[in-house]
PDB file of C-alpha atoms and ligand atoms in Angstrom:
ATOM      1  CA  UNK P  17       0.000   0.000   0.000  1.00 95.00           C
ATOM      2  CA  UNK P  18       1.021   3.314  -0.867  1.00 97.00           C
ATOM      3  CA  UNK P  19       0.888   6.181   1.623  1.00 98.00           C
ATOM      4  CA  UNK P  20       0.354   9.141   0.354  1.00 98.00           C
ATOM      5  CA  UNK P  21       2.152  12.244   3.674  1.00 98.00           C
ATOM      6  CA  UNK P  22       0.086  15.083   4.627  1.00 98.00           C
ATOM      7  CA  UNK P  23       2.228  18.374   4.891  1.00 98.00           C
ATOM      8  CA  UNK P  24       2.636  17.348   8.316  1.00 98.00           C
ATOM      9  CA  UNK P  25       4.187  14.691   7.889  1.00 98.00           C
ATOM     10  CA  UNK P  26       6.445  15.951   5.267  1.00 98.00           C
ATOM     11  CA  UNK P  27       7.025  18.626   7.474  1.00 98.00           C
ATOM     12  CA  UNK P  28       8.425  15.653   9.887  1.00 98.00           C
ATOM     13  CA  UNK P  29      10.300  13.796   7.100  1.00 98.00           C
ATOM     14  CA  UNK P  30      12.216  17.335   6.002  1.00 98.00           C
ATOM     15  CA  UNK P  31      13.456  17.316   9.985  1.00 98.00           C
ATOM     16  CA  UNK P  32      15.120  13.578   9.722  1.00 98.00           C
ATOM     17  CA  UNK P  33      15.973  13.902   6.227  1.00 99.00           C
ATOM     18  CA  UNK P  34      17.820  17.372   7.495  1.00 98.00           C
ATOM     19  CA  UNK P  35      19.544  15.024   9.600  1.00 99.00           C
ATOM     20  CA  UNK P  36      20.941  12.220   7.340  1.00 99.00           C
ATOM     21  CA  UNK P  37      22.574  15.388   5.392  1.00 98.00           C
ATOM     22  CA  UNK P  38      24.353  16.284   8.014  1.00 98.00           C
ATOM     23  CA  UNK P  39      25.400  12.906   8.842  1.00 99.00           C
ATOM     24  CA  UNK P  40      26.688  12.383   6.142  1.00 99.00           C
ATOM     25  CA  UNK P  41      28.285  15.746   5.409  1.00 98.00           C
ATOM     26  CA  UNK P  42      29.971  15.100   8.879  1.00 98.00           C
ATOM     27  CA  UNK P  43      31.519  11.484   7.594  1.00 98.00           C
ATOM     28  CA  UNK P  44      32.344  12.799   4.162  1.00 98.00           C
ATOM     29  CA  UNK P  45      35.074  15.252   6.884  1.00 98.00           C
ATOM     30  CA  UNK P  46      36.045  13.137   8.957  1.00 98.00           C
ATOM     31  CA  UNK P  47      36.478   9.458   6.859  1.00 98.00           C
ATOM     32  CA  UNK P  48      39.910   8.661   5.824  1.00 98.00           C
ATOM     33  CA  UNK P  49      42.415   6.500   5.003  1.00 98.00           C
ATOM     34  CA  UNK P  50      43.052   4.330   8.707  1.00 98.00           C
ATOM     35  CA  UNK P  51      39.963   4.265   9.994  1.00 98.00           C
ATOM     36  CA  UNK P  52      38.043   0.752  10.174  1.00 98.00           C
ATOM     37  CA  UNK P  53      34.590   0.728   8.865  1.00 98.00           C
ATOM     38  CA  UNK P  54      33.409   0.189  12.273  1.00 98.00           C
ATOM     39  CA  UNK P  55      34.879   3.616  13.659  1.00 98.00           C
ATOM     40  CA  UNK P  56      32.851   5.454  10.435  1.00 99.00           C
ATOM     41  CA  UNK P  57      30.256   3.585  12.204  1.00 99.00           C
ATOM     42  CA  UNK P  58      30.862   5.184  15.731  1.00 98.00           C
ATOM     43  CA  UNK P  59      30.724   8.679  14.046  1.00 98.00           C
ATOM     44  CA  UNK P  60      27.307   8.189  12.310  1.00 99.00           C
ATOM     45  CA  UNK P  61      25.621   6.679  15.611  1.00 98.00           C
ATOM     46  CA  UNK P  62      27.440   9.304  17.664  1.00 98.00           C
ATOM     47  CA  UNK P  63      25.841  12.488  15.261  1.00 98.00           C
ATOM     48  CA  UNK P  64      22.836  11.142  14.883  1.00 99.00           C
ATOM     49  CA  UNK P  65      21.778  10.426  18.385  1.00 98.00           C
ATOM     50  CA  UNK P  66      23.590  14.079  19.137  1.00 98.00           C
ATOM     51  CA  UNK P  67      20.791  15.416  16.984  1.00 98.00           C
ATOM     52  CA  UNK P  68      17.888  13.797  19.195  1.00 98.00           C
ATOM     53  CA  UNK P  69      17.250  10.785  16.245  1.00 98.00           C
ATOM     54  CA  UNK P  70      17.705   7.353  16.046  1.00 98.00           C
ATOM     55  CA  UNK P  71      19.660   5.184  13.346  1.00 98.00           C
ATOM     56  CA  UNK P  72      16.677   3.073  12.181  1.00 98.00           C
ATOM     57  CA  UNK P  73      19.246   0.977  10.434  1.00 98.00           C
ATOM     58  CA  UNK P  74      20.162  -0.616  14.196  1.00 98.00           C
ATOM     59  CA  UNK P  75      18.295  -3.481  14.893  1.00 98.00           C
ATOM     60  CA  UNK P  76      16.029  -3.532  11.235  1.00 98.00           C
ATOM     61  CA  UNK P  77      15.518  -7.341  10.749  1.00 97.00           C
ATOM     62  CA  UNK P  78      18.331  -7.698  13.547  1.00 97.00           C
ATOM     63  CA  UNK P  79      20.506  -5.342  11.278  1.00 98.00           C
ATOM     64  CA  UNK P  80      23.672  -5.293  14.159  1.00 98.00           C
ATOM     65  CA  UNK P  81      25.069  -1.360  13.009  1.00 98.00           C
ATOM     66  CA  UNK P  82      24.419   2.082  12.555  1.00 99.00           C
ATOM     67  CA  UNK P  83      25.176   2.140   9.140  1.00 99.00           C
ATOM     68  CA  UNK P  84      25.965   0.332   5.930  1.00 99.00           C
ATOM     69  CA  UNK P  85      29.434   1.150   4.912  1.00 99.00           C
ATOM     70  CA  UNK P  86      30.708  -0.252   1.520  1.00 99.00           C
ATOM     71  CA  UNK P  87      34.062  -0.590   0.813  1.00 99.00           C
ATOM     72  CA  UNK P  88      34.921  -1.238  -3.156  1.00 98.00           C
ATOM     73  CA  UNK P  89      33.441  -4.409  -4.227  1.00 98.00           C
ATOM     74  CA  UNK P  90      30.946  -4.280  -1.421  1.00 98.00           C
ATOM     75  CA  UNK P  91      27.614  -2.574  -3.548  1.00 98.00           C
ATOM     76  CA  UNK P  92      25.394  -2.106  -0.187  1.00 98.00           C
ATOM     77  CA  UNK P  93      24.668  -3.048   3.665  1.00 98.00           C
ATOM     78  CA  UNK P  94      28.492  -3.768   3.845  1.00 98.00           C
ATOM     79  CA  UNK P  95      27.944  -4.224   8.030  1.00 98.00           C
ATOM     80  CA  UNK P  96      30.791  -2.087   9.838  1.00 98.00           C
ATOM     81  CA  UNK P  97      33.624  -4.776  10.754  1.00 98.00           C
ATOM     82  CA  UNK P  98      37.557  -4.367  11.667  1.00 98.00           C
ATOM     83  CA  UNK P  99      38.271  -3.338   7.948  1.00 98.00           C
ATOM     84  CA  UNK P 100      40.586  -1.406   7.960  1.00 98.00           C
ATOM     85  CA  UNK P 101      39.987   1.757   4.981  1.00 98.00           C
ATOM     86  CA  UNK P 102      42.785   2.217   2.768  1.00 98.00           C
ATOM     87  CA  UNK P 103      44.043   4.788   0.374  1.00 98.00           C
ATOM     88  CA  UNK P 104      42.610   4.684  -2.872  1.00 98.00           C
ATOM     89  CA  UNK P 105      39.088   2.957  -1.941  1.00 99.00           C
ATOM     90  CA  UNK P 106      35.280   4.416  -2.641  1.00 99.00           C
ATOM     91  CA  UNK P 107      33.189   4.077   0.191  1.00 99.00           C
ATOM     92  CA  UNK P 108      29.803   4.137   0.355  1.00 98.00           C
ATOM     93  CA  UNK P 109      28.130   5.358   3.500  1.00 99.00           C
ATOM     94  CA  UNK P 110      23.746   4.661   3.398  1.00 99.00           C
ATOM     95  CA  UNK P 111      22.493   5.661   6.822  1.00 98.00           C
ATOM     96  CA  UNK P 112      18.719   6.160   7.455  1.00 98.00           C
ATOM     97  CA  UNK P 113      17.868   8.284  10.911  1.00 98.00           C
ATOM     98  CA  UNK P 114      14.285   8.544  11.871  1.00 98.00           C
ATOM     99  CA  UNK P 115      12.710  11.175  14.390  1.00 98.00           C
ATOM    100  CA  UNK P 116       9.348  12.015  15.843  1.00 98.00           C
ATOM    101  CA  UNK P 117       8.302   8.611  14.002  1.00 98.00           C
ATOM    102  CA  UNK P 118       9.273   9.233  10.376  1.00 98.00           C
ATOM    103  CA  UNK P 119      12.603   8.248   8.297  1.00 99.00           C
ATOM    104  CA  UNK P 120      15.053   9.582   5.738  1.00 98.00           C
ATOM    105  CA  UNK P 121      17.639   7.816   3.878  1.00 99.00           C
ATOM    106  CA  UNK P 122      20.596   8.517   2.100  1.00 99.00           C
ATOM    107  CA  UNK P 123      23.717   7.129   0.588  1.00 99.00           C
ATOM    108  CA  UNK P 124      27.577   8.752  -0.706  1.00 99.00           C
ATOM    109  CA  UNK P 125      29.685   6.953  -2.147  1.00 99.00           C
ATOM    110  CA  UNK P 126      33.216   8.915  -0.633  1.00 99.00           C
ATOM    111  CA  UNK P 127      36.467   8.570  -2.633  1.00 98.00           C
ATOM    112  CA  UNK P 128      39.620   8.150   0.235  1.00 98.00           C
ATOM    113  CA  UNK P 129      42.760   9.880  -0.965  1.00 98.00           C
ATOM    114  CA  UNK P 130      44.238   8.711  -4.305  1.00 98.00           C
ATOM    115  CA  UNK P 131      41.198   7.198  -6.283  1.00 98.00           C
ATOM    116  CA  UNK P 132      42.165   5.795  -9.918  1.00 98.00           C
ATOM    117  CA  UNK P 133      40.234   7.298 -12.694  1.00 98.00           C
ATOM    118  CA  UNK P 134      38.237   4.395 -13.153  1.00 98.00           C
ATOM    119  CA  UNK P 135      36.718   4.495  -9.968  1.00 98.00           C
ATOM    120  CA  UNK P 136      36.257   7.879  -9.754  1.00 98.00           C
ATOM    121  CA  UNK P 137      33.936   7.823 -12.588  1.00 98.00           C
ATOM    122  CA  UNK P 138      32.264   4.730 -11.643  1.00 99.00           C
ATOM    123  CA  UNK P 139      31.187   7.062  -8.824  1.00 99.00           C
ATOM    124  CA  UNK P 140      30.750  10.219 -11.053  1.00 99.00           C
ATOM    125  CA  UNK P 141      28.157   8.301 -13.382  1.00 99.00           C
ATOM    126  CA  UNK P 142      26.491   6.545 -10.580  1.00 99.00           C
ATOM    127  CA  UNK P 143      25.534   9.964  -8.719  1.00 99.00           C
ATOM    128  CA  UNK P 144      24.615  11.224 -12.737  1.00 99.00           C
ATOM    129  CA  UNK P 145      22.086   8.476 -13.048  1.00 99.00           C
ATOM    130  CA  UNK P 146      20.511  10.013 -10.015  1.00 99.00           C
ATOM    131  CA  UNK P 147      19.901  13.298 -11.452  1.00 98.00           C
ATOM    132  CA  UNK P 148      18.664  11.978 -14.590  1.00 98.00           C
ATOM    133  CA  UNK P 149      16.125   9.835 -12.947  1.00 98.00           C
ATOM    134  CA  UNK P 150      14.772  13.117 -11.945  1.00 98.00           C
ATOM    135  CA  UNK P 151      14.740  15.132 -14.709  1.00 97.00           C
ATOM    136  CA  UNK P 152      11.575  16.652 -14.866  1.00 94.00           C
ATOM    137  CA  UNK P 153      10.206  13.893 -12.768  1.00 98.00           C
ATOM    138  CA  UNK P 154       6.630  15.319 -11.056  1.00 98.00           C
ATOM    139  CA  UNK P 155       2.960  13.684 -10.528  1.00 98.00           C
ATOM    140  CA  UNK P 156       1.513  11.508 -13.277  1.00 98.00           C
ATOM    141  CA  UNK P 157       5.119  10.151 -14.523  1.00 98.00           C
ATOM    142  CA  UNK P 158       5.495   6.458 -14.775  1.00 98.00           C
ATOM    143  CA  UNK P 159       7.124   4.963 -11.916  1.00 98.00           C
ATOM    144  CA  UNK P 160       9.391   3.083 -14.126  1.00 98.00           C
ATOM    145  CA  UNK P 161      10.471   5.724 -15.765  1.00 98.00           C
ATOM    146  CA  UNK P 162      12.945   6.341 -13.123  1.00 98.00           C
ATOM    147  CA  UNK P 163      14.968   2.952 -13.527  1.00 98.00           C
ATOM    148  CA  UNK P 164      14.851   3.659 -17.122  1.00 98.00           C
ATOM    149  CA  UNK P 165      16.439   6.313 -17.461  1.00 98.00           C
ATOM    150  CA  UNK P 166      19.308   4.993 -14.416  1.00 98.00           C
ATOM    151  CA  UNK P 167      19.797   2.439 -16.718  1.00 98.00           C
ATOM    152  CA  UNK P 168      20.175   3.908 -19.774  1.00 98.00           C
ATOM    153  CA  UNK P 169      22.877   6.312 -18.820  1.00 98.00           C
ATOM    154  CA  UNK P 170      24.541   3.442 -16.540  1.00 99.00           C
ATOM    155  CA  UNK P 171      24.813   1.238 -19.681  1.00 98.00           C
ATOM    156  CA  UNK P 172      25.476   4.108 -22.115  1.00 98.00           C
ATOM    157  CA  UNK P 173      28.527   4.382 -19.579  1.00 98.00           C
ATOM    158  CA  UNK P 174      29.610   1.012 -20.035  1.00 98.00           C
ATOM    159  CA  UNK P 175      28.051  -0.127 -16.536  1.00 99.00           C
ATOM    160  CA  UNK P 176      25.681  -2.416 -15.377  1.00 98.00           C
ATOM    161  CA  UNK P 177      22.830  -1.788 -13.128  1.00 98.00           C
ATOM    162  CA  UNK P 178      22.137  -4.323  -9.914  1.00 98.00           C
ATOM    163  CA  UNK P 179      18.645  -5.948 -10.371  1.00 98.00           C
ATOM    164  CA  UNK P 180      18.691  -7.627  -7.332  1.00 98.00           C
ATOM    165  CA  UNK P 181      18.081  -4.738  -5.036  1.00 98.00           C
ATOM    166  CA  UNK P 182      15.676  -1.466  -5.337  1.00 98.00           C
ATOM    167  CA  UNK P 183      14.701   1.557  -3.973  1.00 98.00           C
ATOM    168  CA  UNK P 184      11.574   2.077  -2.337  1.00 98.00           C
ATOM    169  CA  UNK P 185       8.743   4.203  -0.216  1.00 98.00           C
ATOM    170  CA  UNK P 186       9.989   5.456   2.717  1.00 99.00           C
ATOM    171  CA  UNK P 187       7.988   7.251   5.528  1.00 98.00           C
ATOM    172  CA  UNK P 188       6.783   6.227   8.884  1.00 98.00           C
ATOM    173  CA  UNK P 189       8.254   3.155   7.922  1.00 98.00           C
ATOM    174  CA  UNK P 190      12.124   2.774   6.699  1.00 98.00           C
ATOM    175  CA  UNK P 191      11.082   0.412   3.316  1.00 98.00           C
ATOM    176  CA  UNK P 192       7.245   1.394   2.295  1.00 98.00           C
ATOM    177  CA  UNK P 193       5.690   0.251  -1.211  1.00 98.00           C
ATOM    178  CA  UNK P 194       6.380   0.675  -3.875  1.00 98.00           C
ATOM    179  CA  UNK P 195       9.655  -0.464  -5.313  1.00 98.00           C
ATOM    180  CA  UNK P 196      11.225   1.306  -6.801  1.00 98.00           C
ATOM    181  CA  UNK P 197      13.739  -0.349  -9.637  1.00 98.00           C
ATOM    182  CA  UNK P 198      17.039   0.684 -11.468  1.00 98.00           C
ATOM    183  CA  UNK P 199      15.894  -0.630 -14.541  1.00 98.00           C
ATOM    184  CA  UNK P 200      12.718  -0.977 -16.541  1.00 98.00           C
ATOM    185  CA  UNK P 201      10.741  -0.138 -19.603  1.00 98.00           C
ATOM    186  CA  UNK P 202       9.558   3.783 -20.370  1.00 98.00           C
ATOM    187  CA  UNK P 203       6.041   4.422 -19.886  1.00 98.00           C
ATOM    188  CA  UNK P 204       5.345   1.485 -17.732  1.00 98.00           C
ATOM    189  CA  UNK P 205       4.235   1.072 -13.671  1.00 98.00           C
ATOM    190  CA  UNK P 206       1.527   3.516 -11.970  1.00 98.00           C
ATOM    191  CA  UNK P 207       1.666   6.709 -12.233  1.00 98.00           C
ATOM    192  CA  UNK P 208       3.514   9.198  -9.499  1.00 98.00           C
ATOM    193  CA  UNK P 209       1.613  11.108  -7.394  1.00 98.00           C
ATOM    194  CA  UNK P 210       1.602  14.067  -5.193  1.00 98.00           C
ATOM    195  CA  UNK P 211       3.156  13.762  -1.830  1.00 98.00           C
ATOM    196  CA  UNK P 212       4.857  10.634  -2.541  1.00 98.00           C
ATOM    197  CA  UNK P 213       7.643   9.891  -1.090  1.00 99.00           C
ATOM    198  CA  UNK P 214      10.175   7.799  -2.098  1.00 99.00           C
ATOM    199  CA  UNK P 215      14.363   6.606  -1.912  1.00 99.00           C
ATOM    200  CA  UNK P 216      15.664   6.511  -4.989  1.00 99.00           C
ATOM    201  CA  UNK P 217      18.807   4.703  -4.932  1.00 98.00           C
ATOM    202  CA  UNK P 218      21.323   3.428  -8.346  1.00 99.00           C
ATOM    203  CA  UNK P 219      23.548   0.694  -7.611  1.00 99.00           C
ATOM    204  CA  UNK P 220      25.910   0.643  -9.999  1.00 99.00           C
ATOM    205  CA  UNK P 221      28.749  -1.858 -11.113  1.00 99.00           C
ATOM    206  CA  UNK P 222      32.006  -1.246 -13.189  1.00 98.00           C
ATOM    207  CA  UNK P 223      31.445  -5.513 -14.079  1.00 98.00           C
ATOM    208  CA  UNK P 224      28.383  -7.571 -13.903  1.00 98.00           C
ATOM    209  CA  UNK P 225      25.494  -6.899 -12.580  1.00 98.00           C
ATOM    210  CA  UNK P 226      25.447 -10.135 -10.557  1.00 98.00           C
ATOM    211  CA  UNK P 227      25.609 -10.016  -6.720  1.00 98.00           C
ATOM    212  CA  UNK P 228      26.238 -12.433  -4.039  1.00 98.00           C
ATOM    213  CA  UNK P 229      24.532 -12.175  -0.410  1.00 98.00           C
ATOM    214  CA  UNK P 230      27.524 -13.327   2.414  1.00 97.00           C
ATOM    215  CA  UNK P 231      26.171 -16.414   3.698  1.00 96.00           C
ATOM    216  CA  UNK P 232      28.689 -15.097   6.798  1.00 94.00           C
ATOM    217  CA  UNK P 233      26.900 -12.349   8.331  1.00 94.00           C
ATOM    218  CA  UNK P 234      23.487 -12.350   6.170  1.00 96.00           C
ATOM    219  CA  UNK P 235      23.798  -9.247   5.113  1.00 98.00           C
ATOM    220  CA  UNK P 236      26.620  -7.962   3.047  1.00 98.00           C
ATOM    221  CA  UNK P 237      25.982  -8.040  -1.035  1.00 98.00           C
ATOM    222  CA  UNK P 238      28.988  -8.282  -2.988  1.00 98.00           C
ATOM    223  CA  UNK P 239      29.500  -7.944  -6.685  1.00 98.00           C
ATOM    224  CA  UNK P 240      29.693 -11.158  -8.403  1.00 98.00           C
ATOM    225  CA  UNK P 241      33.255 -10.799  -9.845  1.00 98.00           C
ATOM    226  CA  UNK P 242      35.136  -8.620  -7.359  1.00 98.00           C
ATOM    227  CA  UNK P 243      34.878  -5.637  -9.499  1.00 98.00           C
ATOM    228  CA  UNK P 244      34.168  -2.250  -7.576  1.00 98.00           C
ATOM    229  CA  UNK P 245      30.210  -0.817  -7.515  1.00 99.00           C
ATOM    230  CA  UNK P 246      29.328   2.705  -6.228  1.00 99.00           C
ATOM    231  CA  UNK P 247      25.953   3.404  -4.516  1.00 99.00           C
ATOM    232  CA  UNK P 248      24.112   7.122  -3.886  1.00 99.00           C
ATOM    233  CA  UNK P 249      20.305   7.616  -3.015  1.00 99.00           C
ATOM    234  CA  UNK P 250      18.266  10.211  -1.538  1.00 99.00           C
ATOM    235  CA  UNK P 251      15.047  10.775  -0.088  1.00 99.00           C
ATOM    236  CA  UNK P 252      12.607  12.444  -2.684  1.00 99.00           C
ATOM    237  CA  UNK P 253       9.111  14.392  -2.335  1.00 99.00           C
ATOM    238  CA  UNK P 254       7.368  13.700  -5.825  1.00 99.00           C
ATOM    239  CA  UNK P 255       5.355  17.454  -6.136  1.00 98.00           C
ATOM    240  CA  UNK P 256       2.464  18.455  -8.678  1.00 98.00           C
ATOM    241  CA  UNK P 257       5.463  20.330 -10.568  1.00 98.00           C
ATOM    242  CA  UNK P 258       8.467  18.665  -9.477  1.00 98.00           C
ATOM    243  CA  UNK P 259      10.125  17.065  -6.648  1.00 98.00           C
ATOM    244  CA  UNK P 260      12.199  18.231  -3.820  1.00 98.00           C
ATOM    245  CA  UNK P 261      15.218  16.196  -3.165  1.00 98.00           C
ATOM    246  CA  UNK P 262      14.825  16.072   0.975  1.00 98.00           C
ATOM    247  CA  UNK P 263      18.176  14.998   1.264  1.00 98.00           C
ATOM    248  CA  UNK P 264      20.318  17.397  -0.394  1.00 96.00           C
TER     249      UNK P 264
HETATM  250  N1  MF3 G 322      19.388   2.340   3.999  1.00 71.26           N
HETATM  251  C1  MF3 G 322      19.173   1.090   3.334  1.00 71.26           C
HETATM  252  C2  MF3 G 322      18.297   1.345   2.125  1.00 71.26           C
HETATM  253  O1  MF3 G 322      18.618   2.198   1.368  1.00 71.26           O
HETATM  254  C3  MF3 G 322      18.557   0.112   4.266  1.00 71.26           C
HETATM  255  C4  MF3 G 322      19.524  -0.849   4.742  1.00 71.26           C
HETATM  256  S1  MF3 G 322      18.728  -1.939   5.766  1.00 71.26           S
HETATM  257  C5  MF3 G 322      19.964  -2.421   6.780  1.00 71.26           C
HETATM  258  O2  MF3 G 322      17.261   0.797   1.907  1.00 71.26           O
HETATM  259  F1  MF3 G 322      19.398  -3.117   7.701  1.00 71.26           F
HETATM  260  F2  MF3 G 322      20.838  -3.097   6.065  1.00 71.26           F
HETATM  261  F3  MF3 G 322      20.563  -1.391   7.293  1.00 71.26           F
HETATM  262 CO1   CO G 323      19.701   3.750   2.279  1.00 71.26          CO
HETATM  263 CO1   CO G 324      16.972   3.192   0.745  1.00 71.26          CO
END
């Protein structure tokens, strides 16, 4: 079922989307080259409970962090763990904090020190096939649409687009209907509507799009050949005559 917010509640979202920002604005300062993935961990619990929220990633389905942090070949919910970050890796940090009951979400994908050129545009195109899934998205365009046109410029890059994972609803709860693809046909899937709102999240690989799931910890999806993948979503407001990107 899709729940359509009130102004009040967007109101509410704005605050803990406000908040995910700023978490992540205060990793994207203080990661480096060192630090274990459990330490960037520390700092995203430690600023968002500073701010009066709580990381709705801790404890979802038994979820055991604060954060999913994604080093190289890890594409998402890479669960914080002694390693160690090293010079020349792309990290992606997704947090989600919710407060007074609703949720934002967000993902970077941060480049530590001296990033080769392939990566660094594997990270370039992936945040591009963001903006172009919201070109002139508003009310009454196909929801498919959106993975569309991720896809298109993902491939057009030479990159493939993970199928195994979406982006969704978000609201009062972290994952809300509907899903909401990387890939997918123009024109097809219901229509948008006002005061939707909804994570929209390309996971891109520099390989295939194949993924494993770690049979180790449950939770950490790895691409199929080792190659790296680069992640970056935000929380967006679908509008009568646009959207508002409540994460930026
Ligand atoms: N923030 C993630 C998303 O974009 C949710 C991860 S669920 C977790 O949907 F339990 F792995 F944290
Ligand atoms: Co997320
Ligand atoms: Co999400």
């Amino acid at each position: 079922m899709i729940k359509i917010k009130t102004e009040k509640e967007i109101e509410l979202m704005r605050e803990s989307c406000r908040i995910v920002k700023e978490t992540l604005d205060f990793v994207g300062r203080n990661i480096h080259a060192g630090m274990t993935t459990k330490e960037v961990d520390a700092l995203v619990y430690k600023y968002i409970t500073s701010c009066g929220a709580y990381p709705s990633e801790l404890g979802y389905e038994g979820y055991p962090a604060s954060s999913c942090v994604s080093v190289n070949e890890v594409v998402v919910h890479g669960v914080p763990s002694d390693r160690v970050i090293l010079d020349g890796d792309i990290v992606s940090v997704d947090i989600t904090a919710e407060k007074n009951g609703y949720h934002g979400d967000a993902c970077r994908t941060f480049l530590i020190g001296n990033v080769s050129e392939q990566k660094r545009r594997l990270v370039k195109v992936t945040e591009e096939c963001f903006f172009k899934a919201i070109e002139g998205l508003q009310a009454g365009v196909p929801l498919f649409d959106i993975g569309h046109r991720v896809q298109t410029h993902a491939e057009a890059n030479g990159y493939s687009v993970v199928r195994a994972l979406t982006g969704h609803g978000i609201g009062s709860e972290m994952h809300e209907d509907p899903a909401v693809p990387n890939y997918g046909k123009a024109g097809t899937g219901m229509r948008l509507k006002s005061g939707m709102t909804i994570c929209i999240e390309p996971m891109i690989n520099m390989g295939t799009y194949k993924v494993n799931f770690s049979r180790e910890d449950g939770w950490t999806v790895t691409t199929a050949d080792g190659l790296p993948a680069a992640h970056y979503e935000n929380t967006v407001l679908i509008k009568d005559d646009g959207v508002e990107i409540l994460t930026l």
